[in-house]
């Protein structure tokens, strides 16, 4: 999904989607790294991911750590290939900086740290929103920003799409909270009910199911309005967001 966001964002600003392929691959490598490490015993300690044993369960904890490390390094090796695709070197540097920031201690990793600190604690919707904005929103925002950079969008357009991706990621994670509470291993691809068992900071726990569903709709409207405002060719990106909103796994 995150690679598709990069490719369709590139199209939305008037670029050729193929130009953004290195960015799409880089974002998915960071995402895969985050999942492999997120599943480790010291973090969420999950046994299943996408219906299969998690990396550390199948290959051991040491390989899980090393696989995540390798994926993160490979992301930036791949992102550098934007230049052979015709993206000017200064814009490649901008893409590297944005992905590094989204992946680091201020955003994705910072969100994970907040998530761990909130386990078993009383939380508000604002608390959970901050976690989701960083832990999930940062990388979806980066995906759309990198696609826009590959499409030669001006800086303001890149930043607005990054914000739209942040809104989308927050709504996506609220939906994930709801699915974790009420789905199945077969449909979800991982054990349901794990959030409640660990006392995770989720929107349903903080605000209730009905308010969580209302929040998803409101936040997605913010994302779509931003895209329609700044993109000359928004339709494929908006269609993708509608498909994401309808997901059941």
C-alpha positions as a printed NumPy array, in Angstrom:
array([[  0.   ,   0.   ,   0.   ],
       [  2.741,   2.5  ,   0.891],
       [  4.536,   1.956,  -2.437],
       [  1.226,   2.567,  -4.227],
       [  0.856,   5.829,  -2.318],
       [  4.277,   6.929,  -3.594],
       [  3.473,   5.972,  -7.191],
       [ -0.001,   7.52 ,  -7.26 ],
       [  1.253,  10.685,  -5.539],
       [  3.817,  11.02 ,  -8.327],
       [  0.996,  10.735, -10.867],
       [ -1.199,  13.151,  -8.911],
       [  1.352,  15.956,  -9.275],
       [  1.761,  15.284, -12.993],
       [  4.783,  12.961, -12.968],
       [  5.384,   9.513, -14.459],
       [  4.777,   6.832, -11.839],
       [  7.764,   4.766, -13.002],
       [ 10.101,   7.574, -11.935],
       [  8.99 ,   7.019,  -8.333],
       [  9.723,   3.268,  -8.246],
       [ 12.956,   3.617,  -6.194],
       [ 11.06 ,   5.75 ,  -3.679],
       [  8.239,   3.206,  -3.515],
       [ 10.69 ,   0.378,  -2.855],
       [ 12.559,   2.42 ,  -0.245],
       [  9.388,   3.218,   1.69 ],
       [  8.319,  -0.43 ,   1.721],
       [ 11.766,  -1.48 ,   2.985],
       [ 11.407,   0.928,   5.912],
       [  7.893,  -0.373,   6.532],
       [  9.074,  -4.007,   6.489],
       [ 11.94 ,  -3.13 ,   8.847],
       [  9.478,  -1.535,  11.258],
       [  7.204,  -4.595,  11.225],
       [ 10.023,  -7.089,  11.754],
       [ 11.319,  -5.114,  14.737],
       [  7.83 ,  -4.261,  16.035],
       [  7.059,  -7.988,  16.282],
       [ 10.145,  -8.764,  18.382],
       [  9.7  , -10.05 ,  21.961],
       [ 11.054,  -6.819,  23.468],
       [  8.383,  -4.783,  21.662],
       [  4.967,  -6.208,  20.7  ],
       [  5.994,  -9.891,  20.832],
       [  3.713, -11.026,  18.003],
       [  3.724, -14.572,  16.638],
       [  1.949, -13.896,  13.332],
       [  2.121, -11.294,  10.593],
       [  0.088, -11.497,   7.369],
       [ -1.033, -14.982,   8.315],
       [  2.5  , -16.352,   8.665],
       [  4.943, -16.743,  11.527],
       [  6.794, -13.522,  12.269],
       [ 10.453, -13.313,  11.274],
       [ 11.852, -13.918,  14.75 ],
       [  9.486, -16.876,  15.287],
       [ 10.606, -18.538,  12.057],
       [ 14.312, -17.641,  11.998],
       [ 15.171, -16.653,  15.573],
       [ 15.423, -13.323,  17.364],
       [ 18.971, -12.529,  16.203],
       [ 18.041, -12.926,  12.54 ],
       [ 14.928, -10.834,  13.142],
       [ 17.066,  -7.974,  14.443],
       [ 19.593,  -8.284,  11.62 ],
       [ 16.921,  -8.556,   8.92 ],
       [ 15.341,  -5.32 ,  10.123],
       [ 18.736,  -3.602,  10.174],
       [ 19.473,  -4.744,   6.623],
       [ 16.097,  -3.571,   5.325],
       [ 16.612,  -0.099,   6.755],
       [ 20.038,   0.229,   5.124],
       [ 18.743,  -1.109,   1.816],
       [ 15.964,   1.506,   1.793],
       [ 18.468,   4.326,   1.403],
       [ 20.591,   2.401,  -1.091],
       [ 17.452,   2.063,  -3.218],
       [ 16.353,   5.679,  -2.731],
       [ 19.641,   6.869,  -4.228],
       [ 18.525,   5.287,  -7.511],
       [ 16.097,   8.161,  -8.03 ],
       [ 18.927,  10.051,  -9.73 ],
       [ 19.366,   7.53 , -12.599],
       [ 15.58 ,   7.812, -13.075],
       [ 16.086,  11.496, -13.867],
       [ 15.414,  13.117, -10.479],
       [ 17.958,  15.941,  -9.907],
       [ 20.56 ,  15.278,  -7.208],
       [ 19.344,  18.048,  -4.833],
       [ 15.858,  16.548,  -4.898],
       [ 17.28 ,  13.077,  -4.215],
       [ 18.989,  14.549,  -1.148],
       [ 15.64 ,  16.045,  -0.113],
       [ 13.996,  12.634,  -0.493],
       [ 16.701,  10.987,   1.626],
       [ 16.302,  13.629,   4.335],
       [ 12.509,  13.28 ,   4.436],
       [ 12.573,   9.485,   4.636],
       [ 15.305,   9.521,   7.292],
       [ 13.322,  11.981,   9.417],
       [ 10.092,   9.999,   9.017],
       [ 11.892,   6.783,  10.021],
       [ 13.729,   8.14 ,  13.053],
       [ 13.412,   9.161,  16.655],
       [ 11.178,  12.169,  16.014],
       [  8.547,  10.21 ,  14.06 ],
       [  8.247,   6.432,  13.466],
       [ 10.665,   5.262,  16.162],
       [  9.484,   8.031,  18.469],
       [  5.908,   6.875,  17.96 ],
       [  6.917,   3.335,  18.85 ],
       [  8.541,   4.601,  22.045],
       [  5.354,   6.498,  22.959],
       [  3.336,   3.374,  22.19 ],
       [  5.442,   1.288,  24.574],
       [  5.302,   3.922,  27.313],
       [  1.503,   4.076,  27.073],
       [  0.913,   0.343,  27.573],
       [ -1.369,  -0.199,  30.54 ],
       [ -1.74 ,   3.54 ,  31.144],
       [ -4.848,   5.705,  31.005],
       [ -4.836,   7.505,  27.65 ],
       [ -6.893,  10.166,  25.888],
       [ -7.782,  10.412,  22.228],
       [ -5.127,  13.109,  21.91 ],
       [ -2.487,  10.766,  23.383],
       [ -3.38 ,   7.997,  20.955],
       [ -3.563,  10.449,  18.059],
       [  0.019,  11.553,  18.732],
       [  1.191,   7.938,  18.684],
       [ -0.657,   7.154,  15.459],
       [  0.427,  10.39 ,  13.754],
       [  4.054,   9.45 ,  14.35 ],
       [  4.072,   5.669,  14.247],
       [  1.907,   5.197,  11.147],
       [  1.264,   8.654,   9.722],
       [  4.929,   9.531,   9.304],
       [  5.709,   6.795,   6.8  ],
       [  2.534,   7.246,   4.764],
       [  3.292,  10.955,   4.673],
       [  6.833,  10.219,   3.53 ],
       [  5.541,   7.886,   0.818],
       [  3.398,  10.637,  -0.66 ],
       [  6.093,  13.28 ,  -0.251],
       [  8.687,  11.112,  -1.99 ],
       [  6.27 ,  10.409,  -4.834],
       [  5.696,  14.128,  -5.217],
       [  9.442,  14.811,  -5.225],
       [  9.914,  12.2  ,  -7.96 ],
       [  7.125,  13.94 ,  -9.888],
       [  8.98 ,  17.27 ,  -9.687],
       [  6.369,  18.915,  -7.461],
       [  7.23 ,  22.274,  -5.87 ],
       [  8.167,  22.265,  -2.155],
       [  4.769,  23.508,  -0.914],
       [  2.973,  20.751,  -2.803],
       [  5.349,  18.13 ,  -1.384],
       [  4.711,  19.335,   2.16 ],
       [  0.92 ,  19.417,   1.722],
       [  0.933,  15.853,   0.407],
       [  3.096,  14.79 ,   3.335],
       [  0.43 ,  16.217,   5.662],
       [ -2.306,  14.425,   3.734],
       [ -0.39 ,  11.176,   4.146],
       [ -0.126,  11.839,   7.869],
       [ -3.897,  12.177,   8.099],
       [ -4.343,   8.995,   6.067],
       [ -1.924,   7.079,   8.29 ],
       [ -3.702,   8.2  ,  11.443],
       [ -7.078,   7.076,  10.07 ],
       [ -5.518,   3.806,   8.881],
       [ -4.187,   3.053,  12.351],
       [ -7.517,   3.805,  14.035],
       [ -9.08 ,   1.333,  11.607],
       [ -6.342,  -1.157,  12.522],
       [ -7.247,  -0.693,  16.196],
       [-10.869,  -1.582,  15.401],
       [ -9.875,  -4.605,  13.319],
       [ -7.594,  -5.886,  16.075],
       [-10.492,  -5.771,  18.488],
       [-13.049,  -7.512,  16.283],
       [-11.461,  -9.577,  13.505],
       [ -9.91 , -13.06 ,  13.25 ],
       [ -6.45 , -14.509,  12.61 ],
       [ -7.579, -15.742,   9.194],
       [ -8.863, -12.339,   8.093],
       [ -6.439, -10.063,   9.948],
       [ -3.268, -12.08 ,   9.355],
       [ -2.224, -11.729,  13.008],
       [ -3.797, -12.665,  16.304],
       [ -6.775, -10.437,  17.159],
       [ -7.265,  -9.085,  20.651],
       [ -3.548,  -8.572,  21.258],
       [ -3.97 ,  -4.816,  21.767],
       [ -6.444,  -5.298,  24.606],
       [ -4.362,  -8.086,  26.151],
       [ -1.31 ,  -5.801,  26.349],
       [ -3.242,  -2.696,  27.363],
       [ -2.18 ,  -0.862,  24.186],
       [ -3.111,   2.76 ,  23.59 ],
       [ -5.894,   2.523,  21.006],
       [ -8.732,   4.777,  19.905],
       [-11.436,   2.252,  20.865],
       [-10.008,   2.058,  24.392],
       [ -9.673,   5.831,  24.689],
       [-12.865,   6.949,  22.94 ],
       [-15.089,   3.971,  22.205],
       [-15.897,   2.213,  18.936],
       [-18.51 ,   4.643,  17.605],
       [-16.331,   7.708,  18.161],
       [-13.398,   5.896,  16.575],
       [-15.382,   5.219,  13.399],
       [-16.484,   8.851,  13.273],
       [-12.851,   9.944,  13.668],
       [-11.786,   7.796,  10.704],
       [-14.342,   9.46 ,   8.436],
       [-13.398,  12.968,   9.561],
       [ -9.649,  12.433,   9.223],
       [ -9.962,  10.824,   5.782],
       [-11.954,  13.839,   4.598],
       [ -9.066,  16.069,   5.69 ],
       [ -6.623,  13.958,   3.685],
       [ -8.791,  13.941,   0.563],
       [ -9.51 ,  17.659,   0.748],
       [ -5.775,  18.398,   0.919],
       [ -5.099,  16.198,  -2.119],
       [ -7.879,  17.776,  -4.161],
       [ -6.606,  21.227,  -3.237],
       [ -2.996,  20.799,  -4.367],
       [ -2.904,  18.055,  -7.022],
       [ -3.66 ,  18.605, -10.719],
       [ -4.447,  14.886, -11.278],
       [ -5.81 ,  13.615,  -7.946],
       [ -8.235,  10.883,  -9.094],
       [ -5.999,   7.724,  -8.874],
       [ -4.73 ,   8.78 ,  -5.446],
       [ -8.254,   9.469,  -4.167],
       [ -9.425,   6.116,  -5.52 ],
       [ -6.598,   4.37 ,  -3.657],
       [ -7.564,   6.136,  -0.43 ],
       [-11.176,   5.018,  -0.835],
       [ -9.944,   1.428,  -1.271],
       [ -7.801,   1.728,   1.868],
       [-10.804,   3.052,   3.805],
       [-12.854,  -0.004,   2.799],
       [-10.285,  -2.579,   3.907],
       [-11.205,  -5.389,   6.288],
       [ -7.716,  -6.707,   7.051]])
